[in-house]
Short mmCIF file of C-alpha atoms in Angstrom, two decimals:
data_model
loop_
_atom_site.label_atom_id
_atom_site.label_comp_id
_atom_site.label_asym_id
_atom_site.label_seq_id
_atom_site.Cartn_x
_atom_site.Cartn_y
_atom_site.Cartn_z
CA MET R 17 56.71 49.97 -22.62
CA LEU R 18 57.85 46.96 -24.67
CA TYR R 19 56.93 48.84 -27.83
CA LEU R 20 59.56 51.42 -26.89
CA PHE R 21 62.23 48.74 -27.23
CA TYR R 22 61.22 48.47 -30.88
CA HIS R 23 60.90 52.22 -31.34
CA TYR R 24 64.22 53.22 -29.75
CA PHE R 25 66.35 50.08 -29.88
CA HIS R 26 64.89 48.55 -33.07
CA ILE R 27 64.11 45.20 -31.45
CA ASN R 28 61.70 44.10 -34.17
CA LEU R 29 60.13 41.34 -32.10
CA PHE R 30 58.24 43.88 -30.00
CA GLN R 31 56.56 45.60 -32.93
CA TYR R 32 54.20 42.64 -33.36
CA ILE R 33 50.86 42.73 -31.58
CA THR R 34 50.79 38.93 -31.36
CA VAL R 35 54.10 38.85 -29.44
CA ARG R 36 53.10 41.61 -27.03
CA ALA R 37 49.66 40.01 -26.60
CA GLY R 38 51.28 36.73 -25.61
CA ILE R 39 53.55 38.50 -23.14
CA SER R 40 50.63 40.44 -21.63
CA PHE R 41 48.68 37.20 -21.19
CA PHE R 42 51.42 35.57 -19.14
CA ILE R 43 52.17 38.69 -17.10
CA GLY R 44 48.47 38.93 -16.16
CA PHE R 45 48.24 35.22 -15.42
CA ILE R 46 51.39 34.93 -13.31
CA LEU R 47 50.79 38.19 -11.44
CA THR R 48 47.24 37.13 -10.52
CA LEU R 49 48.42 33.70 -9.36
CA TYR R 50 51.03 35.41 -7.19
CA LEU R 51 48.81 38.12 -5.71
CA MET R 52 45.52 36.29 -5.24
CA PRO R 53 46.43 34.00 -2.28
CA ARG R 54 47.97 36.99 -0.53
CA TYR R 55 44.84 39.03 -1.12
CA ILE R 56 42.65 36.15 0.13
CA ARG R 57 44.58 35.96 3.40
CA TRP R 58 44.37 39.74 3.79
CA ALA R 59 40.62 39.75 3.06
CA GLN R 60 40.01 36.96 5.57
CA ARG R 61 41.81 38.90 8.30
CA ARG R 62 39.83 42.03 7.42
CA LYS R 63 36.58 40.04 7.20
CA ALA R 64 35.99 41.40 3.70
CA ASN R 65 33.45 38.66 3.07
CA GLN R 66 30.65 38.41 0.53
CA PRO R 67 27.27 39.44 1.99
CA ILE R 68 24.68 36.98 0.67
CA TYR R 69 21.46 38.29 -0.85
CA LYS R 70 18.64 37.50 1.60
CA TYR R 71 16.45 35.95 -1.11
CA ALA R 72 19.21 33.71 -2.51
CA PRO R 73 18.77 29.93 -2.18
CA GLU R 74 19.48 28.69 1.34
CA ALA R 75 22.53 26.73 0.18
CA HIS R 76 24.27 30.05 -0.54
CA GLN R 77 24.39 31.03 3.12
CA VAL R 78 27.47 28.83 3.65
CA LYS R 79 29.31 31.17 1.25
CA SER R 80 28.94 34.16 3.57
CA SER R 81 32.47 33.58 4.90
CA THR R 82 34.04 33.67 1.41
CA PRO R 83 36.13 36.79 0.72
CA THR R 84 35.00 39.08 -2.08
CA MET R 85 36.45 41.87 -4.26
CA GLY R 86 38.84 39.46 -5.98
CA GLY R 87 38.13 41.54 -9.06
CA ILE R 88 40.51 44.24 -7.88
CA VAL R 89 43.38 41.72 -8.08
CA PHE R 90 42.79 40.60 -11.66
CA ILE R 91 42.03 44.19 -12.68
CA PHE R 92 45.33 45.36 -11.16
CA SER R 93 47.18 42.52 -12.91
CA THR R 94 45.48 43.41 -16.21
CA LEU R 95 46.44 47.06 -15.93
CA ILE R 96 50.08 46.26 -15.12
CA ALA R 97 50.32 43.71 -17.95
CA SER R 98 48.69 46.12 -20.39
CA LEU R 99 50.79 49.15 -19.48
CA VAL R 100 53.95 47.10 -19.93
CA THR R 101 52.98 45.93 -23.41
CA ILE R 102 50.63 48.34 -25.21
CA LYS R 103 51.46 51.16 -27.58
CA PHE R 104 50.46 54.29 -25.63
CA SER R 105 49.70 56.28 -28.77
CA SER R 106 46.77 53.98 -29.56
CA LEU R 107 43.48 55.79 -28.94
CA TYR R 108 41.68 52.47 -28.61
CA ALA R 109 44.08 50.76 -26.21
CA MET R 110 43.95 53.77 -23.91
CA GLY R 111 40.16 53.72 -24.21
CA ALA R 112 40.20 50.10 -23.05
CA ILE R 113 42.31 51.06 -20.02
CA LEU R 114 39.94 53.93 -19.28
CA THR R 115 36.94 51.59 -19.46
CA ILE R 116 38.49 49.14 -17.01
CA ILE R 117 39.32 51.89 -14.50
CA LEU R 118 35.94 53.64 -14.60
CA PHE R 119 33.79 50.52 -14.24
CA ALA R 120 36.15 49.10 -11.59
CA LEU R 121 35.64 52.24 -9.50
CA ILE R 122 31.86 51.84 -9.65
CA GLY R 123 32.08 48.19 -8.64
CA LEU R 124 34.60 48.95 -5.89
CA LYS R 125 32.29 51.54 -4.34
CA ASP R 126 29.43 49.03 -4.42
CA ASP R 127 31.53 46.25 -2.86
CA LEU R 128 32.91 48.44 -0.08
CA SER R 129 29.40 49.64 0.81
CA LYS R 130 28.15 46.05 1.05
CA ILE R 131 31.08 44.94 3.21
CA LYS R 132 30.80 47.96 5.51
CA GLY R 133 27.05 47.50 5.91
CA GLY R 134 27.30 43.72 6.24
CA LYS R 135 24.36 43.20 3.89
CA ASN R 136 23.99 42.78 0.13
CA GLU R 137 21.30 45.46 0.18
CA GLU R 138 23.74 48.02 1.63
CA GLY R 139 25.52 48.46 -1.69
CA LEU R 140 24.79 51.15 -4.24
CA SER R 141 21.09 51.45 -4.98
CA SER R 142 19.91 50.32 -8.42
CA ARG R 143 19.39 53.94 -9.44
CA ALA R 144 22.81 55.05 -8.21
CA LYS R 145 24.55 52.15 -9.92
CA MET R 146 22.68 52.84 -13.15
CA PHE R 147 23.53 56.54 -12.95
CA TRP R 148 27.26 55.91 -12.62
CA GLN R 149 27.19 53.29 -15.34
CA ILE R 150 25.56 55.83 -17.65
CA VAL R 151 28.17 58.45 -16.68
CA ALA R 152 31.05 56.02 -17.34
CA GLY R 153 29.47 54.82 -20.60
CA ALA R 154 28.87 58.39 -21.76
CA PHE R 155 32.44 59.42 -20.98
CA ILE R 156 33.94 56.55 -22.99
CA SER R 157 31.41 56.96 -25.82
CA LEU R 158 32.27 60.64 -26.14
CA TYR R 159 35.95 59.71 -26.06
CA LEU R 160 35.44 57.39 -29.04
CA TYR R 161 33.17 59.82 -30.89
CA GLN R 162 35.56 62.75 -30.47
CA GLY R 163 38.38 60.48 -31.62
CA GLY R 164 36.61 59.99 -34.93
CA PHE R 165 35.59 56.37 -34.43
CA LEU R 166 33.13 54.79 -36.90
CA THR R 167 29.49 55.50 -36.11
CA ASP R 168 28.08 53.03 -38.65
CA LEU R 169 25.79 50.24 -37.51
CA TYR R 170 26.71 46.73 -38.67
CA ILE R 171 24.79 43.48 -38.36
CA PRO R 172 26.08 39.89 -38.62
CA PHE R 173 26.35 38.17 -42.03
CA TYR R 174 26.26 41.49 -43.91
CA LYS R 175 29.45 43.22 -45.03
CA TYR R 176 28.02 46.73 -45.48
CA PRO R 177 26.84 49.08 -42.73
CA LEU R 178 23.08 49.51 -42.44
CA PHE R 179 23.34 53.25 -41.82
CA ASP R 180 25.41 55.90 -40.09
CA MET R 181 24.09 56.60 -36.58
CA GLY R 182 25.96 59.89 -36.37
CA ILE R 183 25.80 61.52 -32.96
CA PHE R 184 23.08 59.04 -31.92
CA ALA R 185 25.83 56.41 -31.77
CA ILE R 186 26.77 57.89 -28.39
CA PHE R 187 23.37 57.02 -26.91
CA PHE R 188 23.45 53.56 -28.49
CA TRP R 189 26.92 52.88 -27.07
CA ILE R 190 25.83 54.05 -23.62
CA PHE R 191 22.99 51.53 -23.77
CA VAL R 192 25.45 48.77 -24.75
CA PHE R 193 27.72 49.66 -21.80
CA VAL R 194 24.90 49.71 -19.25
CA ALA R 195 23.16 46.59 -20.55
CA THR R 196 26.33 44.50 -20.77
CA SER R 197 27.81 45.52 -17.43
CA ASN R 198 24.51 44.74 -15.69
CA ALA R 199 24.15 41.44 -17.56
CA VAL R 200 27.56 40.17 -16.41
CA ASN R 201 26.81 41.42 -12.91
CA LEU R 202 23.58 39.38 -12.81
CA THR R 203 25.39 36.26 -14.03
CA ASP R 204 27.98 36.40 -11.25
CA GLY R 205 26.02 34.25 -8.81
CA LEU R 206 27.77 30.86 -8.79
CA ASP R 207 31.43 29.85 -8.52
CA GLY R 208 33.12 30.64 -11.83
CA LEU R 209 29.81 31.13 -13.63
CA ALA R 210 30.65 34.61 -14.96
CA THR R 211 34.40 34.04 -15.26
CA VAL R 212 34.58 31.46 -18.05
CA PRO R 213 31.86 32.95 -20.30
CA SER R 214 33.69 36.27 -19.95
CA ILE R 215 36.94 34.62 -21.08
CA PHE R 216 35.14 33.10 -24.09
CA SER R 217 33.52 36.44 -25.00
CA ILE R 218 36.78 38.37 -24.70
CA ALA R 219 38.62 35.71 -26.73
CA THR R 220 36.04 35.92 -29.53
CA LEU R 221 36.12 39.70 -29.58
CA SER R 222 39.93 39.59 -29.55
CA VAL R 223 39.83 37.76 -32.87
CA PHE R 224 37.53 40.42 -34.31
CA VAL R 225 39.58 43.33 -33.00
CA TYR R 226 42.84 41.85 -34.30
CA VAL R 227 41.31 41.32 -37.74
CA MET R 228 39.94 44.89 -37.82
CA GLY R 229 43.35 46.28 -37.02
CA HIS R 230 45.10 44.19 -39.70
CA ALA R 231 44.93 45.73 -43.18
CA GLY R 232 45.26 42.43 -45.05
CA LEU R 233 42.93 40.32 -42.91
CA SER R 234 40.25 43.00 -42.72
CA GLN R 235 40.21 43.33 -46.50
CA TYR R 236 40.09 39.55 -46.97
CA LEU R 237 37.29 39.05 -44.43
CA LEU R 238 35.35 42.15 -45.53
CA VAL R 239 35.37 43.95 -42.20
CA PRO R 240 36.15 47.64 -41.68
CA ASN R 241 39.82 48.39 -41.12
CA VAL R 242 40.51 50.74 -38.20
CA LYS R 243 44.12 51.80 -37.73
CA GLY R 244 45.40 51.23 -34.21
CA VAL R 245 42.45 49.23 -32.92
CA GLY R 246 44.47 46.00 -32.94
CA GLU R 247 46.29 47.21 -29.80
CA VAL R 248 43.12 46.43 -27.84
CA THR R 249 43.97 42.76 -28.40
CA ILE R 250 46.86 43.20 -25.97
CA VAL R 251 44.61 44.53 -23.19
CA ALA R 252 42.17 41.70 -23.90
CA THR R 253 44.80 38.98 -23.61
CA ALA R 254 46.10 40.57 -20.40
CA LEU R 255 42.57 40.34 -18.98
CA MET R 256 42.13 36.76 -20.18
CA GLY R 257 45.38 35.71 -18.54
CA SER R 258 44.37 37.46 -15.32
CA LEU R 259 40.93 35.82 -15.39
CA ILE R 260 42.42 32.35 -15.84
CA GLY R 261 44.65 33.05 -12.84
CA PHE R 262 41.57 34.18 -10.93
CA LEU R 263 39.66 31.05 -11.98
CA TRP R 264 42.29 28.94 -10.20
CA TYR R 265 40.83 30.26 -6.94
CA ASN R 266 37.28 31.01 -8.10
CA CYS R 267 36.34 27.56 -9.42
CA HIS R 268 33.91 25.51 -7.32
CA PRO R 269 34.15 25.61 -4.35
CA ALA R 270 35.30 29.21 -4.63
CA GLU R 271 37.98 30.60 -2.31
CA ILE R 272 37.27 34.12 -3.55
CA PHE R 273 34.47 35.99 -5.35
CA MET R 274 35.12 38.70 -7.92
CA GLY R 275 32.48 41.05 -6.51
CA ASP R 276 30.92 43.92 -8.43
CA SER R 277 34.39 45.42 -8.87
CA GLY R 278 35.09 42.45 -11.14
CA SER R 279 31.74 41.75 -12.79
CA LEU R 280 30.90 45.37 -13.70
CA THR R 281 34.39 45.82 -15.10
CA LEU R 282 34.15 42.67 -17.21
CA GLY R 283 30.79 43.77 -18.58
CA GLY R 284 32.08 47.24 -19.37
CA PHE R 285 35.16 45.88 -21.12
CA ILE R 286 33.17 43.35 -23.16
CA ALA R 287 30.84 46.18 -24.21
CA TYR R 288 33.83 48.32 -25.20
CA MET R 289 35.27 45.53 -27.33
CA ALA R 290 31.89 44.95 -29.00
CA ILE R 291 31.67 48.65 -29.83
CA VAL R 292 35.18 49.03 -31.26
CA THR R 293 34.72 45.86 -33.36
CA LYS R 294 31.27 47.05 -34.56
CA ASN R 295 29.71 43.91 -33.04
CA GLU R 296 27.12 45.57 -30.83
CA ILE R 297 24.36 43.39 -32.34
CA LEU R 298 26.45 40.22 -32.50
CA LEU R 299 27.13 40.71 -28.79
CA ILE R 300 23.73 39.10 -28.20
CA LEU R 301 25.23 35.83 -29.45
CA ILE R 302 28.73 36.37 -28.05
CA GLY R 303 27.30 37.01 -24.58
CA PHE R 304 24.43 34.56 -24.88
CA VAL R 305 24.68 33.34 -21.28
CA PHE R 306 24.64 36.93 -20.00
CA VAL R 307 21.64 37.72 -22.22
CA MET R 308 19.82 34.60 -21.01
CA GLU R 309 20.35 35.57 -17.38
CA THR R 310 19.14 39.13 -17.99
CA VAL R 311 16.07 38.07 -19.96
CA SER R 312 15.12 35.64 -17.19
CA VAL R 313 15.07 38.53 -14.70
CA ILE R 314 13.05 40.75 -17.06
CA LEU R 315 10.51 37.96 -17.66
CA GLN R 316 10.25 37.17 -13.96
CA VAL R 317 9.72 40.77 -12.89
CA GLY R 318 7.38 41.56 -15.80
CA SER R 319 5.27 38.45 -15.25
CA TYR R 320 4.95 39.05 -11.53
CA LYS R 321 3.94 42.67 -11.97
CA ALA R 322 1.45 41.89 -14.74
CA ARG R 323 0.02 38.53 -13.59
CA LYS R 324 1.24 38.07 -10.02
CA LYS R 325 2.80 34.82 -11.25
CA ARG R 326 6.40 33.76 -11.60
CA VAL R 327 7.88 32.28 -14.77
CA PHE R 328 10.82 30.71 -12.92
CA ARG R 329 11.23 29.42 -9.40
CA MET R 330 13.80 32.17 -8.93
CA ALA R 331 15.67 34.59 -11.17
CA PRO R 332 18.34 34.92 -12.51
CA ILE R 333 17.82 31.58 -14.17
CA HIS R 334 20.81 29.83 -12.56
CA HIS R 335 18.90 30.03 -9.25
CA HIS R 336 15.91 28.39 -10.96
CA PHE R 337 18.01 25.34 -11.77
CA GLU R 338 19.42 25.30 -8.24
CA LEU R 339 15.90 25.10 -6.82
CA LYS R 340 15.11 22.31 -9.29
CA GLY R 341 17.81 20.28 -7.60
CA TRP R 342 20.69 20.63 -10.06
CA ALA R 343 24.13 20.47 -8.45
CA GLU R 344 25.96 23.80 -8.56
CA ASN R 345 28.92 22.46 -10.55
CA LYS R 346 26.53 20.92 -13.11
CA ILE R 347 24.81 24.28 -13.68
CA ILE R 348 28.16 26.02 -14.00
CA VAL R 349 29.66 23.59 -16.51
CA ARG R 350 26.50 23.47 -18.63
CA PHE R 351 26.42 27.25 -18.81
CA TRP R 352 30.09 27.20 -19.80
CA ILE R 353 29.24 24.78 -22.61
CA MET R 354 26.48 27.08 -23.86
CA ALA R 355 28.89 30.03 -23.77
CA LEU R 356 31.51 28.09 -25.75
CA ILE R 357 29.02 27.02 -28.43
CA SER R 358 27.53 30.51 -28.82
CA ASN R 359 31.00 32.03 -29.22
CA LEU R 360 32.02 29.46 -31.81
CA MET R 361 28.85 30.36 -33.72
CA ALA R 362 29.75 34.05 -33.43
CA LEU R 363 33.21 33.39 -34.90
CA ILE R 364 31.58 31.75 -37.93
CA THR R 365 29.99 35.10 -38.82
CA LEU R 366 33.48 36.49 -39.40
CA LYS R 367 33.73 34.53 -42.65
CA ILE R 368 30.07 34.29 -43.67
CA ARG R 369 29.19 37.78 -44.85
#
């Protein structure tokens, strides 16, 4: 919408992505701060509380009265902020909006099923959730492929593509969507644990996407230049602003949880940004905390099935540290620190290639 002021009224200020990105950030932030307490009061009246997983540490049972589905508030704020500021003709910005909506719908269905059933186990089954994640990932991947997006595979520290994946890029991108959305979902187990690493990951990928969309910077830093992709920066900053507003209420002790409607959406959006910036492999470093949580679950399940022994006291790994006696806020902050360091390392790869 703001871009139209430039297009029709020649207000040059609104042609710049950086200006519209800044505006989208503050719209998302302020709107979330305004809506969240109202949503919390509504959720408390409706008893839309977070069902606690029966195998979670005993200390988590006190959180059963905490409202959930806060993700729908910051998603709504993100969409409003984005639609006010993006250039609608951008294939990639509209793809980002599409990603947010599709993964939010999956998470919303899961959350509503849990609340209605009163148990964590009443949500979508693992197979059903995986199926819909694959469907959403396939839809967006086909959208990008049909739009002529690059199908080359890039790796960190190397300026040339390894090879062209061709149509197989669709299957690779689907894997990235499913893996990342599940990884963020697994991490969302402590107050603010998934929120801040998500902000760091989106911020890092925002730098990459802005550089890719800028002809001069992309040439200087030896990254592929993709016309129009820079508009995704605006959606990213809208989401970061909304997440910071959400963190105001989600920090320990949390007044609201994001629910699967939030965590699956964040994972899907981070995956989308990694794909459009050709950082699918670097995403392992960008989302290090999410990868660590996922690997801990894989190791735990694999070890128990193969040896009938556990690697950790409980998985995901943040529960392991809880059972070791670490205070919840200490686990959270230390994971935040790891996320910050891994993202700073990822940003270094932008220059070293």
